[in-house]
mmCIF file of C-alpha atoms and ligand atoms in Angstrom:
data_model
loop_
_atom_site.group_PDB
_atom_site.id
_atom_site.type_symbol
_atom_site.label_atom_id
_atom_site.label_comp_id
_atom_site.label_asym_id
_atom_site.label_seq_id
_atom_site.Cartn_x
_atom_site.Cartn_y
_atom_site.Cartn_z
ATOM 1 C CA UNK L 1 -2.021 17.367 23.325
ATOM 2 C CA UNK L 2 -1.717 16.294 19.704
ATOM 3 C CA UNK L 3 -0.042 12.325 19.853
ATOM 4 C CA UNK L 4 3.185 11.203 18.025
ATOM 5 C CA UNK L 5 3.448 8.618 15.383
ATOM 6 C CA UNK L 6 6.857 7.538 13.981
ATOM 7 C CA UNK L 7 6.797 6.252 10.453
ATOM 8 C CA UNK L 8 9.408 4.800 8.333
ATOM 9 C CA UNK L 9 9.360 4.936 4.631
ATOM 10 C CA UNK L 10 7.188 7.856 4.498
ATOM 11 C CA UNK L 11 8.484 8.729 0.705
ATOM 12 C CA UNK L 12 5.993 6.680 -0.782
ATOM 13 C CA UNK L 13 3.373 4.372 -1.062
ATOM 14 C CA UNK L 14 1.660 2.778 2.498
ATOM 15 C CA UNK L 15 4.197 5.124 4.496
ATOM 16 C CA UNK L 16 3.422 8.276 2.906
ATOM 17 C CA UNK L 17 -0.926 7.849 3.272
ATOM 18 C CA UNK L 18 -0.075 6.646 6.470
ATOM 19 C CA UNK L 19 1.090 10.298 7.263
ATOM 20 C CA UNK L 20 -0.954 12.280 5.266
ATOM 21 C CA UNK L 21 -3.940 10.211 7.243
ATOM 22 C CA UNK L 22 -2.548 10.981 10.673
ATOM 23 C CA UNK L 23 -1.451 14.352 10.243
ATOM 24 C CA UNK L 24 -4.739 15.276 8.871
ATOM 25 C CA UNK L 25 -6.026 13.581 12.317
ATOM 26 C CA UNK L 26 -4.101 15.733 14.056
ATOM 27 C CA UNK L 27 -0.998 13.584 15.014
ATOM 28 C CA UNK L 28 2.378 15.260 15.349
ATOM 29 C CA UNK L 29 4.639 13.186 12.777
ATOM 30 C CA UNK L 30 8.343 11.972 12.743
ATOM 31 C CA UNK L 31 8.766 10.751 8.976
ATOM 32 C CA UNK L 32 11.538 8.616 7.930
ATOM 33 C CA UNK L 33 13.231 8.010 4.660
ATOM 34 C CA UNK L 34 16.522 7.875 2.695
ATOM 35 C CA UNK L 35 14.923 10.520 -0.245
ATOM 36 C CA UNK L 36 16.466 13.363 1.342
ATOM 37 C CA UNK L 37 14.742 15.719 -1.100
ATOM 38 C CA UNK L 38 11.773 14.256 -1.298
ATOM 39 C CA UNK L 39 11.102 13.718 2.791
ATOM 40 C CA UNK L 40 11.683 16.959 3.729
ATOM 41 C CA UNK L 41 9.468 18.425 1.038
ATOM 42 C CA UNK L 42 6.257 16.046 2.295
ATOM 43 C CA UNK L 43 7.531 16.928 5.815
ATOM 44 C CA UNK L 44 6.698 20.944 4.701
ATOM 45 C CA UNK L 45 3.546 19.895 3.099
ATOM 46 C CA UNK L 46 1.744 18.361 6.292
ATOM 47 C CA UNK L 47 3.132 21.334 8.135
ATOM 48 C CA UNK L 48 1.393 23.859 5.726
ATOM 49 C CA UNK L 49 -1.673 21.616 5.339
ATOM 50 C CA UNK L 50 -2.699 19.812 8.894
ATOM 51 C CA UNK L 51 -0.557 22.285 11.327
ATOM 52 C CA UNK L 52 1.351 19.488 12.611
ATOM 53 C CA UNK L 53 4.707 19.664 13.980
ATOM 54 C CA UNK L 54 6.461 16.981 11.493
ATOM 55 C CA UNK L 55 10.263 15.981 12.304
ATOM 56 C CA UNK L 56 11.922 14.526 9.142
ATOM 57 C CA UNK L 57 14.896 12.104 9.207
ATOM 58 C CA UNK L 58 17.238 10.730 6.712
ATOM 59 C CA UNK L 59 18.605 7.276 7.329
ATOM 60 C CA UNK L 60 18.685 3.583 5.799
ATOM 61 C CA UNK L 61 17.149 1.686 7.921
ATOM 62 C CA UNK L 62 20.093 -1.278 7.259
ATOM 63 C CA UNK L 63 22.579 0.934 8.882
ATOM 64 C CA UNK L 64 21.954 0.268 12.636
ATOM 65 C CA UNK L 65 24.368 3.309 13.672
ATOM 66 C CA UNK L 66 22.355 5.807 11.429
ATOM 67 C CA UNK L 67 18.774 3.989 13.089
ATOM 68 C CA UNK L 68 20.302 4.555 16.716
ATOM 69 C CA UNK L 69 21.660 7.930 15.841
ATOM 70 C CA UNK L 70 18.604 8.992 14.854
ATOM 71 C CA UNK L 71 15.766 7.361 16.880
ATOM 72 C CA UNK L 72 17.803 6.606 19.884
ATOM 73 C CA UNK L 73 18.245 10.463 21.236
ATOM 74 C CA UNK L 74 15.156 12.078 19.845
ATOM 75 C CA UNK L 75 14.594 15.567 21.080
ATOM 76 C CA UNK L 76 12.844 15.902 24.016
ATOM 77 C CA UNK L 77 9.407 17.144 22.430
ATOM 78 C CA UNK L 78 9.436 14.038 20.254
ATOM 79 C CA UNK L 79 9.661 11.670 23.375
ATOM 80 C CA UNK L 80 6.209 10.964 23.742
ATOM 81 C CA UNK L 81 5.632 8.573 21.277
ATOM 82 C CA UNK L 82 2.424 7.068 20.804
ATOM 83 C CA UNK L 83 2.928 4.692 18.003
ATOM 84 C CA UNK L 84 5.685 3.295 15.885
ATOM 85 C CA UNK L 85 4.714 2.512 12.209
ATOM 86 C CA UNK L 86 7.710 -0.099 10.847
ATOM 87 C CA UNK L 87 6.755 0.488 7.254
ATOM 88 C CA UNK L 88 10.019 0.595 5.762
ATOM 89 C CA UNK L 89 10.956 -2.121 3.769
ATOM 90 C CA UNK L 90 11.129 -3.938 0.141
ATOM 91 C CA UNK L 91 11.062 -7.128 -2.380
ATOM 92 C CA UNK L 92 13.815 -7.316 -4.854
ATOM 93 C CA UNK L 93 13.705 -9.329 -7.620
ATOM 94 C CA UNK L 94 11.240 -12.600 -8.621
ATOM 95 C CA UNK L 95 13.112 -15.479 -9.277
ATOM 96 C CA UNK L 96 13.336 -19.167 -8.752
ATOM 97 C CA UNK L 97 16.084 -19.559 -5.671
ATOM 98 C CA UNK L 98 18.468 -21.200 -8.179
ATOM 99 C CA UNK L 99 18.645 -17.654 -10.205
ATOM 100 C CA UNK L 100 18.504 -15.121 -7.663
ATOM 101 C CA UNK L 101 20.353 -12.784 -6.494
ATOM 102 C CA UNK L 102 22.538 -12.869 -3.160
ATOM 103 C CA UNK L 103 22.951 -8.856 -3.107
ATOM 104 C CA UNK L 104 18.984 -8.513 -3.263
ATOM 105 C CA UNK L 105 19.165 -11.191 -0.647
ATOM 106 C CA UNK L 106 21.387 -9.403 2.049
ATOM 107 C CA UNK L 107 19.276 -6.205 1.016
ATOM 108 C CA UNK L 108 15.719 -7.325 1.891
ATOM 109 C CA UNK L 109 17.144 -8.821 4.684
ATOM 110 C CA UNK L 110 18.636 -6.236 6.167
ATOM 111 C CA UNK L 111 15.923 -4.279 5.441
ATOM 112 C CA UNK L 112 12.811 -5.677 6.237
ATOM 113 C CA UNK L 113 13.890 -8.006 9.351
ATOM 114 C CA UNK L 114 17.088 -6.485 10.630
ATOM 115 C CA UNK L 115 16.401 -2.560 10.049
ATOM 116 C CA UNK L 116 12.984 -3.447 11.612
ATOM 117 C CA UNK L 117 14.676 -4.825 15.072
ATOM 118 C CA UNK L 118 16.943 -1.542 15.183
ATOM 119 C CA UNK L 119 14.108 1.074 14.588
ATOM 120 C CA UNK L 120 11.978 -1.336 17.206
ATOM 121 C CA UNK L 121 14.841 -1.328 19.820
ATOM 122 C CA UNK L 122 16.144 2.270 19.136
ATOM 123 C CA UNK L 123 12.577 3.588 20.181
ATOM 124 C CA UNK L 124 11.223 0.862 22.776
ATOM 125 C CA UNK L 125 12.547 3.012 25.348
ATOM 126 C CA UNK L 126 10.409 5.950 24.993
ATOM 127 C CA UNK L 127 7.407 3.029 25.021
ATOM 128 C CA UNK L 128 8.621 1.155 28.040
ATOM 129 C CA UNK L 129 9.222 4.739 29.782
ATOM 130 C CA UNK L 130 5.761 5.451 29.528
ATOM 131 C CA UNK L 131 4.293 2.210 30.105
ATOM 132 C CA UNK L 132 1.977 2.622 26.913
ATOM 133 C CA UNK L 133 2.184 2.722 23.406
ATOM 134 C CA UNK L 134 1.573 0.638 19.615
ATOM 135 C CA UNK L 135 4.215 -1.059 17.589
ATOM 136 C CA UNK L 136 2.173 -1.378 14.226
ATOM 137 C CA UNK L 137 4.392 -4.027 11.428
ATOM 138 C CA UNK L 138 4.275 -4.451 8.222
ATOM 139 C CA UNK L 139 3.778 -7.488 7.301
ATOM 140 C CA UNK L 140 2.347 -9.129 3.714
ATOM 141 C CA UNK L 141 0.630 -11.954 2.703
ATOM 142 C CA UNK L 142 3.720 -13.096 1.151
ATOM 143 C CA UNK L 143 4.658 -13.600 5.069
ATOM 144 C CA UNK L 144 1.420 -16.233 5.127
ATOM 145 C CA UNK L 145 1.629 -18.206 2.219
ATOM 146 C CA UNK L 146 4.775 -18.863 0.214
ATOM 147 C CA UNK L 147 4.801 -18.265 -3.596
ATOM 148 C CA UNK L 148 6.880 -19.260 -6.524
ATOM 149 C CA UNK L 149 9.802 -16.855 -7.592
ATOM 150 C CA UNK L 150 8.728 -15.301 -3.807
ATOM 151 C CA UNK L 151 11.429 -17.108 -1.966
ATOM 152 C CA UNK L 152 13.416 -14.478 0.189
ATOM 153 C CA UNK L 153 10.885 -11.826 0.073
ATOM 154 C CA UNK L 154 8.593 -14.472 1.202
ATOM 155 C CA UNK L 155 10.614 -15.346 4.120
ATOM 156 C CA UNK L 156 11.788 -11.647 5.081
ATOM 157 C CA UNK L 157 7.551 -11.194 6.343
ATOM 158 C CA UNK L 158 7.374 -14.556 7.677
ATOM 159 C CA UNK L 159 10.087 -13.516 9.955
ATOM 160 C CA UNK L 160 8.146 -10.293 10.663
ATOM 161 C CA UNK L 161 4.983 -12.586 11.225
ATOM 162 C CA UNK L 162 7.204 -14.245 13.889
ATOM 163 C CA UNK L 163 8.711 -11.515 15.039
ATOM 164 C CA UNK L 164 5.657 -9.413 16.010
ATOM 165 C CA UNK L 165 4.284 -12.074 17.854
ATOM 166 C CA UNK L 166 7.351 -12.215 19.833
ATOM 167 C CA UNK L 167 7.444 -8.560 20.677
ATOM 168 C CA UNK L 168 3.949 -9.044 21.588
ATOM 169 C CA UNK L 169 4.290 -11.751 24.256
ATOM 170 C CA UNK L 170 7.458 -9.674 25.702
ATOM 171 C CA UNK L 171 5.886 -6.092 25.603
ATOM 172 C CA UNK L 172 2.773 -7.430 27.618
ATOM 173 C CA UNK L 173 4.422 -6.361 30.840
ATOM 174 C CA UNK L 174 4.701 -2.932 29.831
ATOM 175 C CA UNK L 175 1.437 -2.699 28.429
ATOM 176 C CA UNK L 176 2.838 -1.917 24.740
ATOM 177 C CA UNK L 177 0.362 -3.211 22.009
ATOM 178 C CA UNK L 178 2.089 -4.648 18.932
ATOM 179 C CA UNK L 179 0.225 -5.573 15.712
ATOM 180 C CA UNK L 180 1.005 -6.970 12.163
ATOM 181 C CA UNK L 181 -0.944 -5.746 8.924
ATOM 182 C CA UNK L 182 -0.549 -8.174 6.309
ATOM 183 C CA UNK L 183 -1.705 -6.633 2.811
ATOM 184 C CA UNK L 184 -1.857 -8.294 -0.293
ATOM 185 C CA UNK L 185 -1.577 -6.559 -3.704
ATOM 186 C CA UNK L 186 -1.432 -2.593 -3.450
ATOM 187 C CA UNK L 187 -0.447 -0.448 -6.037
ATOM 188 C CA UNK L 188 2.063 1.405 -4.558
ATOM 189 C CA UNK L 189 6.044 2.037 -5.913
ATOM 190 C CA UNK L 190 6.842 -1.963 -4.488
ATOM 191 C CA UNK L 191 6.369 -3.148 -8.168
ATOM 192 C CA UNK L 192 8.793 -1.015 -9.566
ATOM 193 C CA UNK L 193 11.263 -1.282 -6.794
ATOM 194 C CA UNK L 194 11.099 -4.628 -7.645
ATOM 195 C CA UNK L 195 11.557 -4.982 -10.897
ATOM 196 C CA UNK L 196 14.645 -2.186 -10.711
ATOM 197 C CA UNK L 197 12.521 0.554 -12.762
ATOM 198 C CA UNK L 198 11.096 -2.480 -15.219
ATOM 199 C CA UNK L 199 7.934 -0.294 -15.492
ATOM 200 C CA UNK L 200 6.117 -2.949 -17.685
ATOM 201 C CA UNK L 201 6.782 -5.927 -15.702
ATOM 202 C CA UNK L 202 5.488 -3.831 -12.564
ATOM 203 C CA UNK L 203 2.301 -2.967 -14.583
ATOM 204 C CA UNK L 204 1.949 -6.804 -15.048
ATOM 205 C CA UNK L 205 1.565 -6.923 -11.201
ATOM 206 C CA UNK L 206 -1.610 -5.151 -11.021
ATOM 207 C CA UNK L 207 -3.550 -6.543 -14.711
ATOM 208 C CA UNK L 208 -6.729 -7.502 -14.298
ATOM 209 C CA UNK L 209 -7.846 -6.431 -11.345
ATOM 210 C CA UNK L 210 -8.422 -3.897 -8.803
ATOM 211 C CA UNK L 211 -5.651 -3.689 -5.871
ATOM 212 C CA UNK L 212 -5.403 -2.090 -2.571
ATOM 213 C CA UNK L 213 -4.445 1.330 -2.674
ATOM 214 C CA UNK L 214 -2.142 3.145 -0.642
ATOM 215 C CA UNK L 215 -4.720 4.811 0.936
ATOM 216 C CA UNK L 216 -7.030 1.940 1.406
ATOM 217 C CA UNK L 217 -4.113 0.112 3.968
ATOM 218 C CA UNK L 218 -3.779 3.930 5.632
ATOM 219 C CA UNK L 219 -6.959 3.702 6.911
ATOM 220 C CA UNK L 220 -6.596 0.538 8.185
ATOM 221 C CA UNK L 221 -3.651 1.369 10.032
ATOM 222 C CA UNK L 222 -5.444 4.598 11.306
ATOM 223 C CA UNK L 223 -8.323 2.450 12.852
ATOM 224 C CA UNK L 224 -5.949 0.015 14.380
ATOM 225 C CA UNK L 225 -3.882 2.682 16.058
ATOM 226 C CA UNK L 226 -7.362 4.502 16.933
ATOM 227 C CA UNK L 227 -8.745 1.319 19.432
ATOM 228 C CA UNK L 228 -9.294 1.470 22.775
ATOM 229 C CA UNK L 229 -6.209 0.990 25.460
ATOM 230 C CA UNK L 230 -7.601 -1.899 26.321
ATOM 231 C CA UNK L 231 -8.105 -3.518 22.079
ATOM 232 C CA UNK L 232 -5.319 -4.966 20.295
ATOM 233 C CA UNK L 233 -5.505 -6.257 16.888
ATOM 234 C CA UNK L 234 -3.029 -8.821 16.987
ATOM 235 C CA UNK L 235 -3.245 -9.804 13.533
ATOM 236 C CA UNK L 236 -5.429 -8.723 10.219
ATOM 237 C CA UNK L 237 -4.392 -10.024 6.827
ATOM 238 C CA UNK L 238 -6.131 -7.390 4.337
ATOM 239 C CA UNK L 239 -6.575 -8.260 0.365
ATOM 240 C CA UNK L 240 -8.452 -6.488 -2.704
ATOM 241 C CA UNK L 241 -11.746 -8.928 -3.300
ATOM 242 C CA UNK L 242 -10.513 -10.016 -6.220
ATOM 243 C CA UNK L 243 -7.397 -11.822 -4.179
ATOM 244 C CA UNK L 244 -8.149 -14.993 -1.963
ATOM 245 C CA UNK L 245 -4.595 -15.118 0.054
ATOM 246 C CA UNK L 246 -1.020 -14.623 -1.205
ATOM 247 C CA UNK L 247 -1.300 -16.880 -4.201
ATOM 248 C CA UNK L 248 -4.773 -17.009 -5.838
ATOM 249 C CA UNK L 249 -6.133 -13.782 -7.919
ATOM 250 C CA UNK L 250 -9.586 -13.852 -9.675
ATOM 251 C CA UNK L 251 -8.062 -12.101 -13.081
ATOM 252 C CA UNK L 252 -10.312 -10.657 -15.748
HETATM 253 P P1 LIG Q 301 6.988 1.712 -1.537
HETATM 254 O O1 LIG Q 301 8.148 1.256 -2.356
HETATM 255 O O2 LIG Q 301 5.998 2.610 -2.150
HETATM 256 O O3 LIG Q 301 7.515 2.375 -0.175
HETATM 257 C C1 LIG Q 301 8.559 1.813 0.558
HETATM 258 C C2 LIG Q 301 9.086 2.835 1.553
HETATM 259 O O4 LIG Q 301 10.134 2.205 2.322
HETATM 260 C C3 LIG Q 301 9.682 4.053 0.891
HETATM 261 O O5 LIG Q 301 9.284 5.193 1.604
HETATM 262 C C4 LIG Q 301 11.184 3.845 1.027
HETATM 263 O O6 LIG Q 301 11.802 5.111 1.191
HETATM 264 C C5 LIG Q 301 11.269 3.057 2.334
HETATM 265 N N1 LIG Q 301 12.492 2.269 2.421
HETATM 266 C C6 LIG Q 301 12.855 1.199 1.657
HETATM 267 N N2 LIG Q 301 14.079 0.788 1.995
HETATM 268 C C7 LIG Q 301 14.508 1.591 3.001
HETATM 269 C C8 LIG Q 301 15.693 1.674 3.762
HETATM 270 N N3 LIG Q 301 16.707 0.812 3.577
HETATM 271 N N4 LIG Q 301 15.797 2.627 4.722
HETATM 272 C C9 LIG Q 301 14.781 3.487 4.904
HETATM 273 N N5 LIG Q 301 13.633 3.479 4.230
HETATM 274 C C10 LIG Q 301 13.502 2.534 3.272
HETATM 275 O O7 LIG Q 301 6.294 0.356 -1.046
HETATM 276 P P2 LIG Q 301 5.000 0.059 -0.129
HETATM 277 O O8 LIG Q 301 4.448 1.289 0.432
HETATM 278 O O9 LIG Q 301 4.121 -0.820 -0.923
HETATM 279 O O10 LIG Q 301 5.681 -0.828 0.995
HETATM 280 C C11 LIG Q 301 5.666 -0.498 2.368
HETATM 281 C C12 LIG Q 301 5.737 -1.788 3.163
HETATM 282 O O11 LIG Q 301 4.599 -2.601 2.892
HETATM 283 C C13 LIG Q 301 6.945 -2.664 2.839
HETATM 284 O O12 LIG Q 301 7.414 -3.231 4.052
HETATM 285 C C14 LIG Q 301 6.375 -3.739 1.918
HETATM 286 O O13 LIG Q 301 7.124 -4.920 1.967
HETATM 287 C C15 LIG Q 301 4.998 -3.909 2.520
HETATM 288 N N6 LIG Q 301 3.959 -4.468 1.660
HETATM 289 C C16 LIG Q 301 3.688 -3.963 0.417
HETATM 290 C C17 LIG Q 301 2.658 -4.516 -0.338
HETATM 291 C C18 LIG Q 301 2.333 -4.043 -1.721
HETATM 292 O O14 LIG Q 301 1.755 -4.827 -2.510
HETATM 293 N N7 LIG Q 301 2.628 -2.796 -2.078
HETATM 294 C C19 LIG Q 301 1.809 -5.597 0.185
HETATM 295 C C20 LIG Q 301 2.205 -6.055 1.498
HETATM 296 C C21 LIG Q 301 3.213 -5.495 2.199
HETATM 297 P P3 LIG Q 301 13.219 5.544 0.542
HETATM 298 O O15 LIG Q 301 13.333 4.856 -0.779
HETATM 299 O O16 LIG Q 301 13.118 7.035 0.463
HETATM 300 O O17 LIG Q 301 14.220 5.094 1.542
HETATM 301 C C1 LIG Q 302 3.619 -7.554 -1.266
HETATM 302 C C2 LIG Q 302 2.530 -8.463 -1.746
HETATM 303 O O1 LIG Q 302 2.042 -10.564 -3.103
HETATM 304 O O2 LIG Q 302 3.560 -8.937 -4.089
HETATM 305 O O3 LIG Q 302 4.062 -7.939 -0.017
HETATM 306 O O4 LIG Q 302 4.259 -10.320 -2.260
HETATM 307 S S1 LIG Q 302 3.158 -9.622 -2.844
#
């Protein structure tokens, strides 16, 4: 029987390879995103390309009765999840802390620490049921080591840092396997989500050297949720060459 991944923010960048990778392993995929049009368009594409069932749901992760509306009741074919990809999630802004702004505050937030713990708690009980299964987190480098103008963003993966090591130490019992990937710099749509459509500044992000790619972190995530029952990787920080940790780049 094909196995069931759930991954949020499947529109684009890590999300998207992530199910284009599975799917073309054979997984059965439940994608997650708020692009309505765009979702259930990819969702259609895997179908017609891997001959996966795919289950495509629009919700924002920040609105906990959307997550729990969604995730919490799946249908019953979709109970067997096998891994839960917490992907979903976003910087907003670069400023010093003095000239930021509160609304992109409350929004990575909410997103990235807070829509995480719904999606983890709306679907733990199909895990715990089943005594098995993978929580996989984003995390970023920017959770590791704190860099100027990175402030909130910064601490938003920090607390996912924390937080999967938490989940880890209270999911032993039930034999649940929780990991955090931090990537560094990948070129993915991140840049120009955060710089609000500033498509030069988000080009700046990426001069003068080579990043991660979207598919490069995919694969990584596919070997991690490939292991053995018995091999967890608790924690891999992942970088192009040309970047040492989340503050020093080797620029051309
Ligand atoms: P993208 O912007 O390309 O993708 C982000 C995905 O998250 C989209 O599918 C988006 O879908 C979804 N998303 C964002 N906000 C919400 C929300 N409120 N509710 C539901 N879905 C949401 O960025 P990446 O692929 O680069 O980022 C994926 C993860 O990786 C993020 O957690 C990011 O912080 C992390 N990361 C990124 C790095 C990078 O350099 N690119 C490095 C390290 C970590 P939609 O807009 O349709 O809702
Ligand atoms: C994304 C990587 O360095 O832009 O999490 O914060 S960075």
């Amino acid at each position: 029987m094909n196995k069931i991944i759930i991954i949020t923010g499947a529109t684009s960048g890590f999300g998207k390879a992530a199910a284009e990778k599975f799917a073309a392993e054979k997984w059965n995929c439940i994608i997650t995103g708020r692009r309505e049009e765009q979702l259930h368009a990819f969702a259609d594409e895997l179908r017609t390309k891997y001959h996966v069932r795919v289950l495509s749901l629009v919700f924002d992760v920040q609105q906990r009765d959307q997550v729990f509306a969604h995730l919490g009741n799946l249908p019953e074919e979709w109970r067997q999840v096998d891994v839960l990809l917490n992907n979903a999630g976003l910087a907003l802004g670069r400023e010093h802390i003095d000239q930021g702004d509160p609304d992109d505050w409350d929004t990575m937030i909410d997103t990235n620490v807070k829509g995480l713990l719904y999606v983890t708690r709306a679907v733990l009980p199909y895990l715990t049921a089943r005594r098995q299964g993978h929580i996989i987190n984003l995390g970023s480098v920017a959770g590791k080591d704190v860099y100027e103008n990175g402030n909130v963003y910064c601490a938003s993966k920090a607390a996912v840092d924390t937080l999967s090591h938490a989940m880890r130490i209270d999911l032993l019992q039930h034999s649940i396997k929780v990991s955090a990937i931090h990537p560094g710099a990948a070129k993915t749509e991140f840049a120009s989500v955060r710089f609000k459509g500033d498509e030069d500044k988000a080009a700046q992000t990426y001069k003068g050297f080579e990043p991660l790619s979207a598919e490069d972190v995919a694969g990584i995530i596919y070997y991690t949720a490939s292991l053995p029952a018995h091999i967890c990787i608790n924690d891999l920080v992942v970088t192009c060459t040309a970047q040492a940790d989340g503050i020093y780049f080797f620029k051309q």
